Amino acid sequence: MGCGSSKPATKDAAPIEQTASEPVASSRARTKTSEPGSVNIAKKLSPLPTSGLVPVEFGLVKGLEYGAKSAPALLVVQEWWGINEDIKEKAMMLHQRGGCRVFIPDIYKGKTTVEVAEAKHMYDSLNWPSAVQELVQASEYLISTGSPKVAAIGFCMGGALAIAASQYGKIEAAVGCYGLPQYDICPPHKVASPIQIHVGSKDDYMSVQSAEEFAAKVKGAGGSPELYIYEGAGHAFLNVPDKIGQAKASEKDIGLAWERIETFLWKHIGPTSSSESVNQSTVHQQNRERVSSTAMPNDSEAAHSNRGTNGASTDGLQAAPHTETTPSTGHGVVA
């Protein structure tokens, strides 16, 4: 059960236009396109142990850190479960693949759970404005201690927080996986950085319509969003193991999602070489297929909309803020 609930997004979003270079996401028109990005294929890497993550505390912010301080940094933001092994493994994987410095903010200050009811209670009790500011402060810490650039990626609740934090100009780019902020937490026109949104067509906690509307509003305000929709996938489809019984994504779509994420992140903060990182071309699965993309005309800028390899419509717009939808009562996510 994902990340809380909220009011639906408004429905006056403008359609998005397509350029010759990249397909744009808009509502329902469809076209074929090859997947954007230059990442190639490869074998799986042996995972790094999460025990290498180092506890860090500054001001009111606590978290776990790993990687060279001179490397570009990536905030990896938890779901409503707290900092569990899954989020640690994702952070270490992204470090290993891109050579970036990673920082996991401890939004719940040490609390974790595997129980849905307790997770929902912690989520509903969260002070969202304070949590967003913690991510901003974490970005400032990373820059002040050596990182030249900072990006953010979050999952479910963390996706909403990552996109909300991007409105303050400290984050180069933000990825929200099945999570988007409420408009009162992050008005779309305020997002200052490129964002990327991933959602499954069968997500019971974040609706495709909300994501489309949010991305369209970001784009309409001059932002740079990418929105990808995965046909047949439910909430938290990148999680291992799945705790909420939502529809699974195909292995191809999971690989495609990670490829899109990495292409986007390294484009904005740059992968670095290190003894523990590998060339991007050795990181992804082979035989990436061409995907269907949905595009809809709008003004002169481009956003792109693509479909997952199994036919899921994935809208990749280029704009900024991100909203997640979930049926519950928190004020961070849009349902």
Short mmCIF file of C-alpha atoms in Angstrom, two decimals:
data_model
loop_
_atom_site.label_atom_id
_atom_site.label_comp_id
_atom_site.label_asym_id
_atom_site.label_seq_id
_atom_site.Cartn_x
_atom_site.Cartn_y
_atom_site.Cartn_z
CA MET A 1 0.00 0.00 0.00
CA GLY A 2 1.95 2.68 -1.14
CA CYS A 3 2.30 6.08 0.20
CA GLY A 4 -0.75 7.79 1.43
CA SER A 5 -3.65 9.45 -0.27
CA SER A 6 -4.88 12.73 -1.33
CA LYS A 7 -7.00 14.84 -3.55
CA PRO A 8 -6.87 14.20 -7.29
CA ALA A 9 -4.88 16.52 -9.47
CA THR A 10 -6.77 19.14 -11.39
CA LYS A 11 -7.74 18.37 -14.98
CA ASP A 12 -6.81 21.44 -16.98
CA ALA A 13 -3.37 20.36 -18.07
CA ALA A 14 -2.32 21.37 -21.55
CA PRO A 15 -1.34 18.70 -24.08
CA ILE A 16 2.33 18.22 -24.83
CA GLU A 17 4.06 18.67 -28.10
CA GLN A 18 6.54 16.49 -29.89
CA THR A 19 9.67 17.60 -31.66
CA ALA A 20 11.58 15.77 -34.32
CA SER A 21 14.33 14.88 -31.92
CA GLU A 22 12.31 13.36 -29.09
CA PRO A 23 8.74 12.15 -28.85
CA VAL A 24 6.65 14.20 -26.51
CA ALA A 25 4.25 12.93 -23.95
CA SER A 26 0.80 14.14 -24.00
CA SER A 27 -2.40 12.35 -23.64
CA ARG A 28 -3.26 9.50 -25.92
CA ALA A 29 -1.80 9.92 -29.41
CA ARG A 30 0.76 7.23 -30.20
CA THR A 31 3.83 6.96 -32.30
CA LYS A 32 6.85 4.70 -32.54
CA THR A 33 10.25 5.76 -31.36
CA SER A 34 13.49 4.22 -30.30
CA GLU A 35 14.27 4.62 -26.66
CA PRO A 36 16.17 7.84 -25.89
CA GLY A 37 19.54 7.57 -24.22
CA SER A 38 22.86 6.03 -25.09
CA VAL A 39 23.18 3.36 -22.46
CA ASN A 40 23.93 -0.10 -23.79
CA ILE A 41 23.73 -3.45 -22.28
CA ALA A 42 25.39 -5.97 -20.11
CA LYS A 43 26.07 -8.40 -17.44
CA LYS A 44 24.91 -8.06 -13.90
CA LEU A 45 27.39 -6.76 -11.39
CA SER A 46 28.06 -8.44 -8.08
CA PRO A 47 26.29 -6.22 -5.54
CA LEU A 48 28.31 -4.18 -3.09
CA PRO A 49 27.60 -4.85 0.60
CA THR A 50 25.32 -2.28 2.22
CA SER A 51 27.44 -2.48 5.35
CA GLY A 52 29.75 0.06 3.72
CA LEU A 53 27.18 2.84 4.15
CA VAL A 54 28.41 5.30 6.78
CA PRO A 55 26.06 7.08 9.26
CA VAL A 56 26.21 10.86 8.90
CA GLU A 57 24.51 13.60 10.93
CA PHE A 58 24.50 17.36 10.42
CA GLY A 59 22.01 19.81 11.86
CA LEU A 60 18.66 18.07 11.96
CA VAL A 61 19.57 15.78 9.08
CA LYS A 62 20.64 12.17 9.53
CA GLY A 63 21.43 9.62 6.88
CA LEU A 64 23.75 7.05 5.36
CA GLU A 65 26.52 7.91 2.91
CA TYR A 66 28.89 6.10 0.57
CA GLY A 67 31.39 7.13 -2.09
CA ALA A 68 34.09 9.66 -2.84
CA LYS A 69 33.23 13.14 -1.63
CA SER A 70 34.55 14.64 -4.85
CA ALA A 71 32.10 12.64 -6.99
CA PRO A 72 28.69 13.89 -8.16
CA ALA A 73 26.13 12.98 -5.51
CA LEU A 74 22.77 11.26 -5.57
CA LEU A 75 20.11 11.48 -2.87
CA VAL A 76 18.29 8.13 -2.66
CA VAL A 77 15.02 8.63 -0.80
CA GLN A 78 13.15 5.91 1.07
CA GLU A 79 9.61 4.59 0.71
CA TRP A 80 7.17 4.70 3.61
CA TRP A 81 8.85 1.65 5.17
CA GLY A 82 11.88 3.67 6.32
CA ILE A 83 15.51 2.92 5.44
CA ASN A 84 15.29 -0.81 4.80
CA GLU A 85 17.66 -3.15 3.03
CA ASP A 86 15.95 -2.60 -0.33
CA ILE A 87 16.64 1.16 -0.40
CA LYS A 88 20.22 0.56 0.75
CA GLU A 89 20.74 -1.93 -2.08
CA LYS A 90 19.32 0.50 -4.63
CA ALA A 91 21.73 3.21 -3.41
CA MET A 92 24.73 0.90 -3.59
CA MET A 93 23.71 -0.32 -7.04
CA LEU A 94 23.47 3.24 -8.36
CA HIS A 95 26.86 4.07 -6.85
CA GLN A 96 28.35 0.99 -8.44
CA ARG A 97 26.89 1.73 -11.86
CA GLY A 98 27.62 5.44 -11.97
CA GLY A 99 30.46 5.96 -9.53
CA CYS A 100 28.41 8.62 -7.78
CA ARG A 101 28.44 9.47 -4.10
CA VAL A 102 25.15 8.36 -2.55
CA PHE A 103 23.30 9.71 0.46
CA ILE A 104 20.13 8.16 1.95
CA PRO A 105 18.34 10.75 4.12
CA ASP A 106 16.81 9.19 7.23
CA ILE A 107 13.37 10.76 6.99
CA TYR A 108 11.95 8.64 9.84
CA LYS A 109 14.99 9.13 12.12
CA GLY A 110 15.80 5.47 12.54
CA LYS A 111 12.29 4.02 12.42
CA THR A 112 11.53 1.21 9.99
CA THR A 113 8.72 -1.29 9.59
CA VAL A 114 7.53 -4.17 7.43
CA GLU A 115 3.89 -3.71 8.46
CA VAL A 116 1.58 -1.75 6.18
CA ALA A 117 -0.49 -0.28 9.03
CA GLU A 118 2.59 1.03 10.84
CA ALA A 119 4.09 2.36 7.59
CA LYS A 120 0.87 4.21 6.86
CA HIS A 121 0.87 5.67 10.39
CA MET A 122 4.45 6.95 9.99
CA TYR A 123 3.63 8.31 6.53
CA ASP A 124 0.49 10.10 7.75
CA SER A 125 2.46 11.60 10.66
CA LEU A 126 5.23 12.96 8.45
CA ASN A 127 5.83 16.70 8.41
CA TRP A 128 6.19 17.05 4.64
CA PRO A 129 7.57 20.61 4.46
CA SER A 130 10.25 19.68 7.01
CA ALA A 131 11.11 16.48 5.15
CA VAL A 132 11.51 18.40 1.90
CA GLN A 133 13.80 20.89 3.61
CA GLU A 134 15.90 18.02 4.95
CA LEU A 135 16.57 16.96 1.37
CA VAL A 136 17.52 20.54 0.47
CA GLN A 137 19.90 20.64 3.46
CA ALA A 138 21.34 17.27 2.48
CA SER A 139 22.03 18.67 -1.00
CA GLU A 140 23.79 21.67 0.54
CA TYR A 141 25.85 19.35 2.75
CA LEU A 142 26.93 17.22 -0.22
CA ILE A 143 27.97 20.28 -2.23
CA SER A 144 29.75 21.90 0.72
CA THR A 145 31.77 18.72 1.31
CA GLY A 146 32.98 18.27 -2.25
CA SER A 147 30.34 17.05 -4.67
CA PRO A 148 30.08 19.30 -7.75
CA LYS A 149 26.44 18.36 -8.49
CA VAL A 150 23.53 16.66 -6.75
CA ALA A 151 20.53 14.78 -8.15
CA ALA A 152 17.77 12.91 -6.34
CA ILE A 153 15.79 9.73 -6.84
CA GLY A 154 12.97 8.50 -4.63
CA PHE A 155 10.47 5.68 -4.54
CA CYS A 156 6.80 6.07 -3.62
CA MET A 157 6.84 8.60 -0.74
CA GLY A 158 10.50 9.24 -1.56
CA GLY A 159 9.63 10.01 -5.17
CA ALA A 160 7.24 12.72 -4.04
CA LEU A 161 9.91 14.16 -1.74
CA ALA A 162 12.63 14.06 -4.41
CA ILE A 163 10.52 15.98 -6.89
CA ALA A 164 9.34 18.44 -4.24
CA ALA A 165 12.94 19.16 -3.25
CA SER A 166 13.81 19.97 -6.86
CA GLN A 167 11.88 23.26 -6.67
CA TYR A 168 14.60 24.93 -4.56
CA GLY A 169 17.40 25.03 -7.09
CA LYS A 170 19.85 22.80 -5.20
CA ILE A 171 19.17 19.62 -7.19
CA GLU A 172 20.20 19.22 -10.84
CA ALA A 173 17.56 16.60 -11.64
CA ALA A 174 15.03 14.42 -9.82
CA VAL A 175 13.48 11.01 -10.49
CA GLY A 176 10.17 10.03 -8.90
CA CYS A 177 9.32 6.34 -9.12
CA TYR A 178 5.58 5.91 -8.53
CA GLY A 179 5.43 8.97 -6.27
CA LEU A 180 4.45 12.62 -6.84
CA PRO A 181 3.98 15.55 -4.41
CA GLN A 182 0.68 17.28 -3.72
CA TYR A 183 0.36 20.68 -5.34
CA ASP A 184 0.45 22.47 -1.98
CA ILE A 185 3.84 20.85 -1.27
CA CYS A 186 5.22 21.40 -4.75
CA PRO A 187 3.32 23.61 -7.23
CA PRO A 188 4.26 22.37 -10.71
CA HIS A 189 5.29 25.82 -11.91
CA LYS A 190 7.94 26.06 -9.20
CA VAL A 191 10.00 23.01 -10.09
CA ALA A 192 13.40 24.28 -11.12
CA SER A 193 15.04 21.10 -12.41
CA PRO A 194 14.38 18.42 -15.03
CA ILE A 195 12.32 15.54 -13.61
CA GLN A 196 11.55 12.00 -14.63
CA ILE A 197 8.41 10.11 -13.50
CA HIS A 198 7.73 6.35 -13.65
CA VAL A 199 4.30 4.81 -13.01
CA GLY A 200 2.55 1.52 -13.74
CA SER A 201 -0.78 1.51 -15.54
CA LYS A 202 -2.25 -0.65 -12.75
CA ASP A 203 -0.87 1.37 -9.85
CA ASP A 204 -3.56 1.60 -7.15
CA TYR A 205 -1.73 4.37 -5.29
CA MET A 206 -0.69 6.79 -8.01
CA SER A 207 -2.89 7.27 -11.07
CA VAL A 208 -1.61 7.66 -14.58
CA GLN A 209 -3.98 10.60 -15.02
CA SER A 210 -2.45 12.44 -12.05
CA ALA A 211 1.03 11.91 -13.44
CA GLU A 212 0.00 13.13 -16.88
CA GLU A 213 -1.65 16.23 -15.44
CA PHE A 214 1.27 17.07 -13.20
CA ALA A 215 3.82 16.62 -15.98
CA ALA A 216 1.71 18.69 -18.36
CA LYS A 217 1.52 21.53 -15.84
CA VAL A 218 5.26 21.39 -15.31
CA LYS A 219 5.85 21.51 -19.02
CA GLY A 220 3.30 24.26 -19.45
CA ALA A 221 5.28 26.36 -16.97
CA GLY A 222 8.47 25.87 -19.00
CA GLY A 223 9.77 22.89 -17.04
CA SER A 224 11.42 19.75 -18.33
CA PRO A 225 9.53 16.52 -17.40
CA GLU A 226 9.78 12.96 -18.61
CA LEU A 227 6.87 10.62 -17.84
CA TYR A 228 6.98 6.86 -18.42
CA ILE A 229 3.99 4.56 -18.02
CA TYR A 230 4.46 0.78 -17.81
CA GLU A 231 1.54 -1.27 -19.09
CA GLY A 232 0.26 -3.83 -16.61
CA ALA A 233 2.61 -2.81 -13.79
CA GLY A 234 1.34 -1.95 -10.31
CA HIS A 235 2.75 0.19 -7.54
CA ALA A 236 6.36 -0.24 -6.38
CA PHE A 237 7.23 -2.46 -9.36
CA LEU A 238 10.98 -1.91 -8.85
CA ASN A 239 10.89 -3.37 -5.34
CA VAL A 240 12.48 -6.64 -4.27
CA PRO A 241 10.70 -8.23 -2.58
CA ASP A 242 7.20 -6.92 -3.27
CA LYS A 243 5.37 -6.26 0.01
CA ILE A 244 2.01 -5.00 -1.20
CA GLY A 245 0.80 -7.49 -3.77
CA GLN A 246 0.56 -5.12 -6.72
CA ALA A 247 0.84 -6.28 -10.34
CA LYS A 248 4.40 -7.06 -11.34
CA ALA A 249 6.19 -5.42 -14.24
CA SER A 250 7.88 -7.57 -16.86
CA GLU A 251 11.62 -8.15 -16.52
CA LYS A 252 12.11 -6.20 -19.75
CA ASP A 253 10.20 -3.21 -18.39
CA ILE A 254 12.09 -3.31 -15.11
CA GLY A 255 15.36 -3.27 -17.06
CA LEU A 256 14.05 -0.51 -19.31
CA ALA A 257 13.01 1.59 -16.31
CA TRP A 258 16.47 1.35 -14.77
CA GLU A 259 18.07 2.15 -18.11
CA ARG A 260 15.94 5.27 -18.45
CA ILE A 261 16.72 6.28 -14.87
CA GLU A 262 20.46 5.92 -15.31
CA THR A 263 20.54 7.63 -18.70
CA PHE A 264 18.66 10.57 -17.18
CA LEU A 265 20.74 10.82 -14.01
CA TRP A 266 24.14 10.51 -15.63
CA LYS A 267 23.10 13.01 -18.30
CA HIS A 268 22.51 15.62 -15.60
CA ILE A 269 25.22 14.88 -13.05
CA GLY A 270 27.58 12.67 -15.04
CA PRO A 271 28.86 9.19 -14.19
CA THR A 272 32.37 9.10 -12.76
CA SER A 273 35.08 6.53 -13.08
CA SER A 274 36.18 4.74 -9.94
CA SER A 275 37.58 1.36 -9.02
CA GLU A 276 34.07 0.26 -8.10
CA SER A 277 32.15 1.70 -11.03
CA VAL A 278 31.89 0.36 -14.54
CA ASN A 279 31.29 1.88 -17.92
CA GLN A 280 27.62 2.48 -18.57
CA SER A 281 27.77 0.27 -21.60
CA THR A 282 28.33 -2.74 -19.37
CA VAL A 283 25.47 -2.10 -17.05
CA HIS A 284 22.20 -2.75 -18.84
CA GLN A 285 20.40 -5.73 -20.29
CA GLN A 286 20.95 -6.61 -23.90
CA ASN A 287 18.66 -6.48 -26.84
CA ARG A 288 16.79 -3.36 -25.83
CA GLU A 289 13.70 -3.26 -27.98
CA ARG A 290 12.18 -0.30 -29.69
CA VAL A 291 9.24 0.99 -27.70
CA SER A 292 5.94 2.56 -28.56
CA SER A 293 5.63 6.11 -27.45
CA THR A 294 2.59 8.23 -26.93
CA ALA A 295 2.86 11.76 -28.12
CA MET A 296 0.50 14.64 -28.29
CA PRO A 297 0.96 18.03 -29.90
CA ASN A 298 1.21 21.18 -27.87
CA ASP A 299 3.50 24.17 -28.06
CA SER A 300 7.04 24.31 -29.37
CA GLU A 301 8.82 22.41 -26.60
CA ALA A 302 9.22 18.68 -26.36
CA ALA A 303 8.28 16.12 -23.83
CA HIS A 304 8.26 12.51 -24.69
CA SER A 305 5.90 9.71 -24.10
CA ASN A 306 6.93 6.12 -24.52
CA ARG A 307 5.50 2.69 -23.96
CA GLY A 308 7.06 -0.09 -21.96
CA THR A 309 8.41 -3.06 -23.85
CA ASN A 310 5.26 -5.01 -23.10
CA GLY A 311 3.10 -2.30 -24.61
CA ALA A 312 2.73 -0.03 -21.62
CA SER A 313 2.35 3.57 -22.57
CA THR A 314 5.20 5.59 -21.13
CA ASP A 315 5.02 9.30 -21.39
CA GLY A 316 8.36 11.05 -21.22
CA LEU A 317 7.90 14.75 -20.91
CA GLN A 318 10.54 17.26 -20.26
CA ALA A 319 9.46 19.44 -17.38
CA ALA A 320 9.97 19.66 -13.65
CA PRO A 321 7.70 18.77 -10.66
CA HIS A 322 6.27 15.37 -9.91
CA THR A 323 3.06 14.16 -8.24
CA GLU A 324 2.20 10.74 -7.00
CA THR A 325 -1.28 9.48 -6.44
CA THR A 326 -2.34 7.14 -3.70
CA PRO A 327 -5.63 6.52 -1.92
CA SER A 328 -5.03 7.46 1.70
CA THR A 329 -4.83 10.58 3.82
CA GLY A 330 -1.35 12.03 3.68
CA HIS A 331 -0.76 15.42 2.09
CA GLY A 332 2.42 14.60 0.25
CA VAL A 333 1.15 12.48 -2.59
CA VAL A 334 -1.52 12.98 -5.19
CA ALA A 335 -4.00 10.22 -5.91
#
